[in-house]
CSV table of C-alpha atoms and ligand atoms in Angstrom, one decimal:
chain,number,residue,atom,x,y,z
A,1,UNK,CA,0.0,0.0,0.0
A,2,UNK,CA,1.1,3.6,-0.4
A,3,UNK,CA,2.9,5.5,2.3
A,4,UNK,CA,-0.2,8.2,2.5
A,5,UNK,CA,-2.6,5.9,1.3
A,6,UNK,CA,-6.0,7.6,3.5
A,7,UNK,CA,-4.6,10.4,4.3
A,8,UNK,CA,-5.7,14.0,3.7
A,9,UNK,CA,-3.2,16.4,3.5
A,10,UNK,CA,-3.7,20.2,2.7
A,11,UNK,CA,-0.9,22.5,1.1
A,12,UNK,CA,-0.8,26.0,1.5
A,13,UNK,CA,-0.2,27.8,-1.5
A,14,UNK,CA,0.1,24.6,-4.0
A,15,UNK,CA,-1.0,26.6,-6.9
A,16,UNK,CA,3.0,26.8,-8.0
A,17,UNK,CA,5.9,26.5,-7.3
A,18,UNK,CA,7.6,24.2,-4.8
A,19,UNK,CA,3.9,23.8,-2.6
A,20,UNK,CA,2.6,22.5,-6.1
A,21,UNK,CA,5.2,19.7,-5.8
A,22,UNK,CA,4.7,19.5,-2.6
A,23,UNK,CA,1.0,18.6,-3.4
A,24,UNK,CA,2.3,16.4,-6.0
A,25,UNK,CA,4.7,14.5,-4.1
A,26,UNK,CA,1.9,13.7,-1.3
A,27,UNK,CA,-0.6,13.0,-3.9
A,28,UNK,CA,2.2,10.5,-5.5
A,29,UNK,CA,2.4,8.9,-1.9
A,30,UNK,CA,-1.2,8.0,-2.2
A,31,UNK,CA,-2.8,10.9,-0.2
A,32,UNK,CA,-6.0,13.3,-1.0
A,33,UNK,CA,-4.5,16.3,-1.1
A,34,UNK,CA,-6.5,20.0,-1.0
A,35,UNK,CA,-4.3,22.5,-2.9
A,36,UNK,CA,-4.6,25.4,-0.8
A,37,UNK,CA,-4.5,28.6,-3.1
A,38,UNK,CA,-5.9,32.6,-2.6
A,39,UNK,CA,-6.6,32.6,-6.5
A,40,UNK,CA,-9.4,30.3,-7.3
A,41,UNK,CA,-8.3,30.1,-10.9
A,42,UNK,CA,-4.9,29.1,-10.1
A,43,UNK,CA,-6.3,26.5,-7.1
A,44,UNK,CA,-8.2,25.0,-9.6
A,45,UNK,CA,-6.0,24.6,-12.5
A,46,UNK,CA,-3.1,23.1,-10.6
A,47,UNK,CA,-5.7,20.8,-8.8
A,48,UNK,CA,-6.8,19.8,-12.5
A,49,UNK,CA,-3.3,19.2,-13.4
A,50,UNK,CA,-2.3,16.3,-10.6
A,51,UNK,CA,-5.7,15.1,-11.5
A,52,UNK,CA,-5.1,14.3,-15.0
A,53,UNK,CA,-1.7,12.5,-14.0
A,54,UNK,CA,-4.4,10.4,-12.0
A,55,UNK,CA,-4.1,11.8,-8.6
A,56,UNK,CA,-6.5,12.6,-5.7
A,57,UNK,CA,-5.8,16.4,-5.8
A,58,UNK,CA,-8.7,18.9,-4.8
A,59,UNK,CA,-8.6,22.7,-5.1
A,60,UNK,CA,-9.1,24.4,-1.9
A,61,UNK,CA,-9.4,28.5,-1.1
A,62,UNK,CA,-7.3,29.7,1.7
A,63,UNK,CA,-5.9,33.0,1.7
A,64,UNK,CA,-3.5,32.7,5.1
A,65,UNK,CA,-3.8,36.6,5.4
A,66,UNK,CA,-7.8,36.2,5.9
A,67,UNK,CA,-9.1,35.0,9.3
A,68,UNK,CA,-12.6,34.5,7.6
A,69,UNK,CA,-11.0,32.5,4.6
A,70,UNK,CA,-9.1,30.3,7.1
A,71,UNK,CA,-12.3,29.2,8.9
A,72,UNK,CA,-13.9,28.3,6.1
A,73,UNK,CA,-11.1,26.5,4.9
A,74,UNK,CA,-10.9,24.7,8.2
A,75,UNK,CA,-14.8,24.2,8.0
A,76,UNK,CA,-15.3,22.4,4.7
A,77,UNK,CA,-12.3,20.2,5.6
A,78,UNK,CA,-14.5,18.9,9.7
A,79,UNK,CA,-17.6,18.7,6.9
A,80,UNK,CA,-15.7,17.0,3.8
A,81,UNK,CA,-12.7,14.7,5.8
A,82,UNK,CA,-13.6,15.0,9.2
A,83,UNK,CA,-9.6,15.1,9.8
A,84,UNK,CA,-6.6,16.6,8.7
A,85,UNK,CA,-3.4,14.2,8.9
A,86,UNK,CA,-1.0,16.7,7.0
A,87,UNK,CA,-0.8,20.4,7.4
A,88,UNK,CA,2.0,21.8,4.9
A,89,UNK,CA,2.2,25.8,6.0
A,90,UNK,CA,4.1,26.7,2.8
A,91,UNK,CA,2.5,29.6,1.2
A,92,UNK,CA,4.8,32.7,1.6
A,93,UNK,CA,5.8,35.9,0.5
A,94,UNK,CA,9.5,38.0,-0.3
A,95,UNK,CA,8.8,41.3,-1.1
A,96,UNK,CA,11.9,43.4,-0.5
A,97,UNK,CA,14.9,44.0,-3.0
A,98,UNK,CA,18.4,43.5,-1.7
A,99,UNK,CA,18.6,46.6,1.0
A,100,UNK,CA,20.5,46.4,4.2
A,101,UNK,CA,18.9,46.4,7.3
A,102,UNK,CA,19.0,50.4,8.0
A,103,UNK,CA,17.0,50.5,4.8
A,104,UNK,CA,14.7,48.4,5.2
A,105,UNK,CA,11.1,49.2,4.6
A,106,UNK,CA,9.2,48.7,7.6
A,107,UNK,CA,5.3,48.2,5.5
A,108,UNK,CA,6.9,45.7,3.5
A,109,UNK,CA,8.0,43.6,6.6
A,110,UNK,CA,4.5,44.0,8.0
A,111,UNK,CA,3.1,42.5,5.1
A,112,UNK,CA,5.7,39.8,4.8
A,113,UNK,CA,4.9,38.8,8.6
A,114,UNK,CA,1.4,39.2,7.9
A,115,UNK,CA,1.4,36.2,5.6
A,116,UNK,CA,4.6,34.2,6.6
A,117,UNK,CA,4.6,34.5,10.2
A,118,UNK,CA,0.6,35.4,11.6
A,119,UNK,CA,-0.9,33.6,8.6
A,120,UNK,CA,1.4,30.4,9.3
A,121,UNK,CA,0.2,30.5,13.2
A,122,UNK,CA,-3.3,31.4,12.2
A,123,UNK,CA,-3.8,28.4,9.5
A,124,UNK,CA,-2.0,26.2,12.2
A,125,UNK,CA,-4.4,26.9,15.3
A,126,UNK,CA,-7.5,26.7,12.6
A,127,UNK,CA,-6.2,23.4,11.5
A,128,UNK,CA,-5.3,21.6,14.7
A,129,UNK,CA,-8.5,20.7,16.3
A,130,UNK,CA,-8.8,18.7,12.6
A,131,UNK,CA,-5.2,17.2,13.1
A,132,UNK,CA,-5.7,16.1,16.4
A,133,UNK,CA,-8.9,13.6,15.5
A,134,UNK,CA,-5.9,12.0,13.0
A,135,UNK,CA,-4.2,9.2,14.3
A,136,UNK,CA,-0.6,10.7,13.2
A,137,UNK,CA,-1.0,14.5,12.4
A,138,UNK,CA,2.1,16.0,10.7
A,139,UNK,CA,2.9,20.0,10.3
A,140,UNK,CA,5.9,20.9,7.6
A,141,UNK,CA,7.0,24.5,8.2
A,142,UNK,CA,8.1,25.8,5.2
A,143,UNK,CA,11.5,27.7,5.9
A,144,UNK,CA,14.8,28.4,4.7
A,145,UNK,CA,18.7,28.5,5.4
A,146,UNK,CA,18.5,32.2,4.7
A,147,UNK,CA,16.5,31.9,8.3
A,148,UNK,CA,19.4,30.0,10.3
A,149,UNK,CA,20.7,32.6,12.9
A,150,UNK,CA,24.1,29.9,12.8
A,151,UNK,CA,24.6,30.5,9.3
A,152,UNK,CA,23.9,33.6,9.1
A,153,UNK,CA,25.7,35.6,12.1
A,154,UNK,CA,29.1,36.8,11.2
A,155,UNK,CA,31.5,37.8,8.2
A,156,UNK,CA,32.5,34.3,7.5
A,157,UNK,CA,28.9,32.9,8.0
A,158,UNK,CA,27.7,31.1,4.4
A,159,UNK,CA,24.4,33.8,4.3
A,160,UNK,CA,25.9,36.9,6.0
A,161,UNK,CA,25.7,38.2,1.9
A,162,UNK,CA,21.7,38.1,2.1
A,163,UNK,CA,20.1,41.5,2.8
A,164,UNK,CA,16.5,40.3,3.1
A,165,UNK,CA,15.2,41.8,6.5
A,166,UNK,CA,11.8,41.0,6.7
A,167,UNK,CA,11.7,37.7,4.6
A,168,UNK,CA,14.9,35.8,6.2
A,169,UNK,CA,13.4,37.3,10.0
A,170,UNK,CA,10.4,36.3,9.0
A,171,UNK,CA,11.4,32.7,8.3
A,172,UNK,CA,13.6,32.6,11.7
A,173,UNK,CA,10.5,32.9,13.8
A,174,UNK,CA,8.7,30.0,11.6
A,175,UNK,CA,11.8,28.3,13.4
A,176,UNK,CA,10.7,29.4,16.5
A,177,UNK,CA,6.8,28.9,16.0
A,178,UNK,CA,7.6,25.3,14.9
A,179,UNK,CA,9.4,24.5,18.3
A,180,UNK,CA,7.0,26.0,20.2
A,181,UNK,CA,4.2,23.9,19.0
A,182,UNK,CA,6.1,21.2,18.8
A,183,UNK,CA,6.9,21.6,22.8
A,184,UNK,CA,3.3,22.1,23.0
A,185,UNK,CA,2.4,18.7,21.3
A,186,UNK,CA,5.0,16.5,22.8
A,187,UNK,CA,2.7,14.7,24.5
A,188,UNK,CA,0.7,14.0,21.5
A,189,UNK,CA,0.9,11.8,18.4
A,190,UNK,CA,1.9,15.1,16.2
A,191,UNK,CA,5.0,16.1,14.8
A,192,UNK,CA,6.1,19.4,13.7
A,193,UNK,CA,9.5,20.1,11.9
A,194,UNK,CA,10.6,22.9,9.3
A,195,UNK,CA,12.2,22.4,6.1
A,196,UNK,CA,14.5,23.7,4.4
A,197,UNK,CA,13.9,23.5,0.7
A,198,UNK,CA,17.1,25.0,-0.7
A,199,UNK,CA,17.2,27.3,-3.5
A,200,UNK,CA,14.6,26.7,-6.2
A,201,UNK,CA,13.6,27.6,-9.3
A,202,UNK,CA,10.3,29.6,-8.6
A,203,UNK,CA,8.4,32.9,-8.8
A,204,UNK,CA,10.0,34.1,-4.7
A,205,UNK,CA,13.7,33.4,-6.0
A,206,UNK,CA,13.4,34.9,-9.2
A,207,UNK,CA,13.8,31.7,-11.3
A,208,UNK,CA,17.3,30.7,-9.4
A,209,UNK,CA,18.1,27.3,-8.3
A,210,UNK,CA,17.1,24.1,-9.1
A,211,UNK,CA,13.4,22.3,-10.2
A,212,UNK,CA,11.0,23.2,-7.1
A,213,UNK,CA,10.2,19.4,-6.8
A,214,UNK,CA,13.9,18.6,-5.2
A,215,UNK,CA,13.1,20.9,-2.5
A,216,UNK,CA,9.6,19.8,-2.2
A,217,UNK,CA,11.2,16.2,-1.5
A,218,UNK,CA,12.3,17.4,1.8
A,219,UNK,CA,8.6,18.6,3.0
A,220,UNK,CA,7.2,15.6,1.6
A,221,UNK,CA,9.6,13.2,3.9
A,222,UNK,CA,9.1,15.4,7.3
A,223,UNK,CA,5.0,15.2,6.0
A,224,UNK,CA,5.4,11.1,6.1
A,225,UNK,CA,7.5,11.0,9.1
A,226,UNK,CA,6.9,7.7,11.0
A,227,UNK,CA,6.3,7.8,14.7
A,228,UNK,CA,9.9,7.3,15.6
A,229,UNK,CA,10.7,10.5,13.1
A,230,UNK,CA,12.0,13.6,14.7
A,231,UNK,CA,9.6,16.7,16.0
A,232,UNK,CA,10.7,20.3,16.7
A,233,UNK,CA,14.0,20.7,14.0
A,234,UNK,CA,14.4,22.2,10.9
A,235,UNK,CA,15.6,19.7,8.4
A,236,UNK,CA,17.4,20.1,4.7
A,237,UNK,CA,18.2,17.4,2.0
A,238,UNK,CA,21.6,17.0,4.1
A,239,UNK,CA,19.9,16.7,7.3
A,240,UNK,CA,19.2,18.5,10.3
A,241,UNK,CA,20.2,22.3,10.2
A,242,UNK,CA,21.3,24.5,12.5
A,243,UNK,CA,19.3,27.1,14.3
B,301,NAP,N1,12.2,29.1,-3.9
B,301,NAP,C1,13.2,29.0,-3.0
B,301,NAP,O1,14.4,29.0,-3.3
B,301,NAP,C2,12.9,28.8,-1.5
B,301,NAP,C3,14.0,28.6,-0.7
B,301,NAP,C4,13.7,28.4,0.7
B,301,NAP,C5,12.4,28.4,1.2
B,301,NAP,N2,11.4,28.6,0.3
B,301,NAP,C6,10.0,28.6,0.8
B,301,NAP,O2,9.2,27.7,0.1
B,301,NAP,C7,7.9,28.1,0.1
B,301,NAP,C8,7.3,28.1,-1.3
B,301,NAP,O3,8.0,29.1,-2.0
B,301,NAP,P1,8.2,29.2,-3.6
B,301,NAP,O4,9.6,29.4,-3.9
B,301,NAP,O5,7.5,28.0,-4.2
B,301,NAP,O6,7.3,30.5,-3.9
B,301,NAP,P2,6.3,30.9,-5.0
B,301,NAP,O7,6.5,30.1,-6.2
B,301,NAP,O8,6.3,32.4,-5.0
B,301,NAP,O9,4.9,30.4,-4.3
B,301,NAP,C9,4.4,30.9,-3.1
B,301,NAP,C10,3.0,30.4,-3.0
B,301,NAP,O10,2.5,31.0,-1.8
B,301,NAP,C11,1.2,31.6,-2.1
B,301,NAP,N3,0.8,32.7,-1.2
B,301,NAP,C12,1.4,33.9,-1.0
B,301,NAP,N4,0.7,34.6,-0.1
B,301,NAP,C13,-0.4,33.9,0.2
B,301,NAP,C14,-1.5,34.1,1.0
B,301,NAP,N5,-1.7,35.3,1.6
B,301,NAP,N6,-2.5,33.1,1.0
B,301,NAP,C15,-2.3,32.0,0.3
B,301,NAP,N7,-1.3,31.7,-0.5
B,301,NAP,C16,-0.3,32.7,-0.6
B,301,NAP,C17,1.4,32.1,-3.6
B,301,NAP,O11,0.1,32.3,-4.1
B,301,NAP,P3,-0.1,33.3,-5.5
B,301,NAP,O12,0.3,32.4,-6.6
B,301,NAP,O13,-1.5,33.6,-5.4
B,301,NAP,O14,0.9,34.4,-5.3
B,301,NAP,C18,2.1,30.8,-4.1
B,301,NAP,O15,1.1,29.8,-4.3
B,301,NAP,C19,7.8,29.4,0.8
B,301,NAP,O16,7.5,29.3,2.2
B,301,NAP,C20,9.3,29.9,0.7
B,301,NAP,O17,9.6,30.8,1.7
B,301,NAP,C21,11.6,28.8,-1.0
């Protein structure tokens, strides 16, 4: 049998990019998958798309930056599923050029919070009443090595070059978020863990790095986890990664 086979899994922001793969790669591993997506269009074309390669794929509207759009996200799911065994919070924005921090403009890191940091914590309360009636709920955090405080701090430190304030800060407290509710569900069945995708090919990194559905391999793995996987670390293709 498949490794999801009977599970429903939802993907924020699945209409391109590395979350379509993502949607892809759980639909590949035998699960129902909602492709979460603001733009109905776009939800429902990239939906159509993993269904005629012959998988369970279903569009979904969920704009993470609307409280109302949430709840009825989480809504249809209790009345469609009645569970939720994979939550993938991967729908994100980077809005800034490449300014140092002095620079930086401060509405554009409100906005970039607003959807990477309160709409990740939003869509994860909304959805965990739903994860918690699964037997083995999963949550992939989608972040980045740009967000690694390790690699980041210091003139030799690999991504000291990236001038990104609000997206890179935005992505450290995803690390943060994602070990506070993992502290919080220790004592349950659910694991939470962040990944780190690498640089991709995609609309956020302006078309730099390699095919989306190499990174999306990492989310997929930490969405499968067994129950002797890992909870509360941020993991690459290579691994665990520093903080
Ligand atoms: N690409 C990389 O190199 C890279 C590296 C490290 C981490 N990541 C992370 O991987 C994830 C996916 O990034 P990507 O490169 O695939 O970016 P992308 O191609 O720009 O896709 C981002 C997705 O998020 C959606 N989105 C943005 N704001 C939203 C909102 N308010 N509500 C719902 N959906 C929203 C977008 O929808 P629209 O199409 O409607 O805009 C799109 O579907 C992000 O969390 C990103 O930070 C990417």
């Amino acid at each position: 049998m498949s490794e999801a086979a009977g599970k429903v899994a939802l993907v924020t922001g699945a209409n391109k990019g590395i979350g379509f793969e993502i949607a892809r790669g759980l639909a590949k591993a035998g699960a129902a998958v909602l492709v979460g997506a603001r733009n109905a269009q776009a939800g429902e074309e990239a939906a159509a798309k993993l269904r005629d390669e012959g998988l369970d794929a279903q569009f979904l509207p969920i704009d993470v930056t609307d409280a109302a759009s949430i709840e009825a996200a989480a809504g249809r799911i209790a009345a469609d599923r009645g569970r939720l065994d994979i939550l993938v919070n991967n729908a994100a924005v980077s809005l800034e050029r490449d300014v140092p921090p002095s620079g930086a403009d401060l509405a554009i890191m409100r906005e970039t919070y607003e959807a990477n940091v309160f709409g990740l914590v939003a869509v994860t309360q909304a959805m965990l009443p739903l994860l918690r009636r699964a037997p083995a709920g999963r949550i992939v955090n989608m972040s980045t090595g740009l967000a690694s405080l390790a690699l980041s701090s210091g003139r030799d430190a690999p991504f000291s070059f990236s001038r990104l304030l609000a997206y890179n800060t935005s992505k450290t407290a995803v690390n943060g978020i994602t070990v506070q509710f993992a502290n919080e569900l220790l004592d349950t069945p659910i694991k939470v863990n962040a990944a780190n995708p690498g640089l991709c090919a995609t609309a956020l990194s302006g078309g730099k790095g390699r095919p989306p559905g190499e990174g999306a391999a990492v989310a997929v793995g930490l969405a499968l986890l067994g129950a002797d996987g890992p909870t509360g670390g941020l993991y690459g293709e290579n691994g665990q990664v520093p903080w």
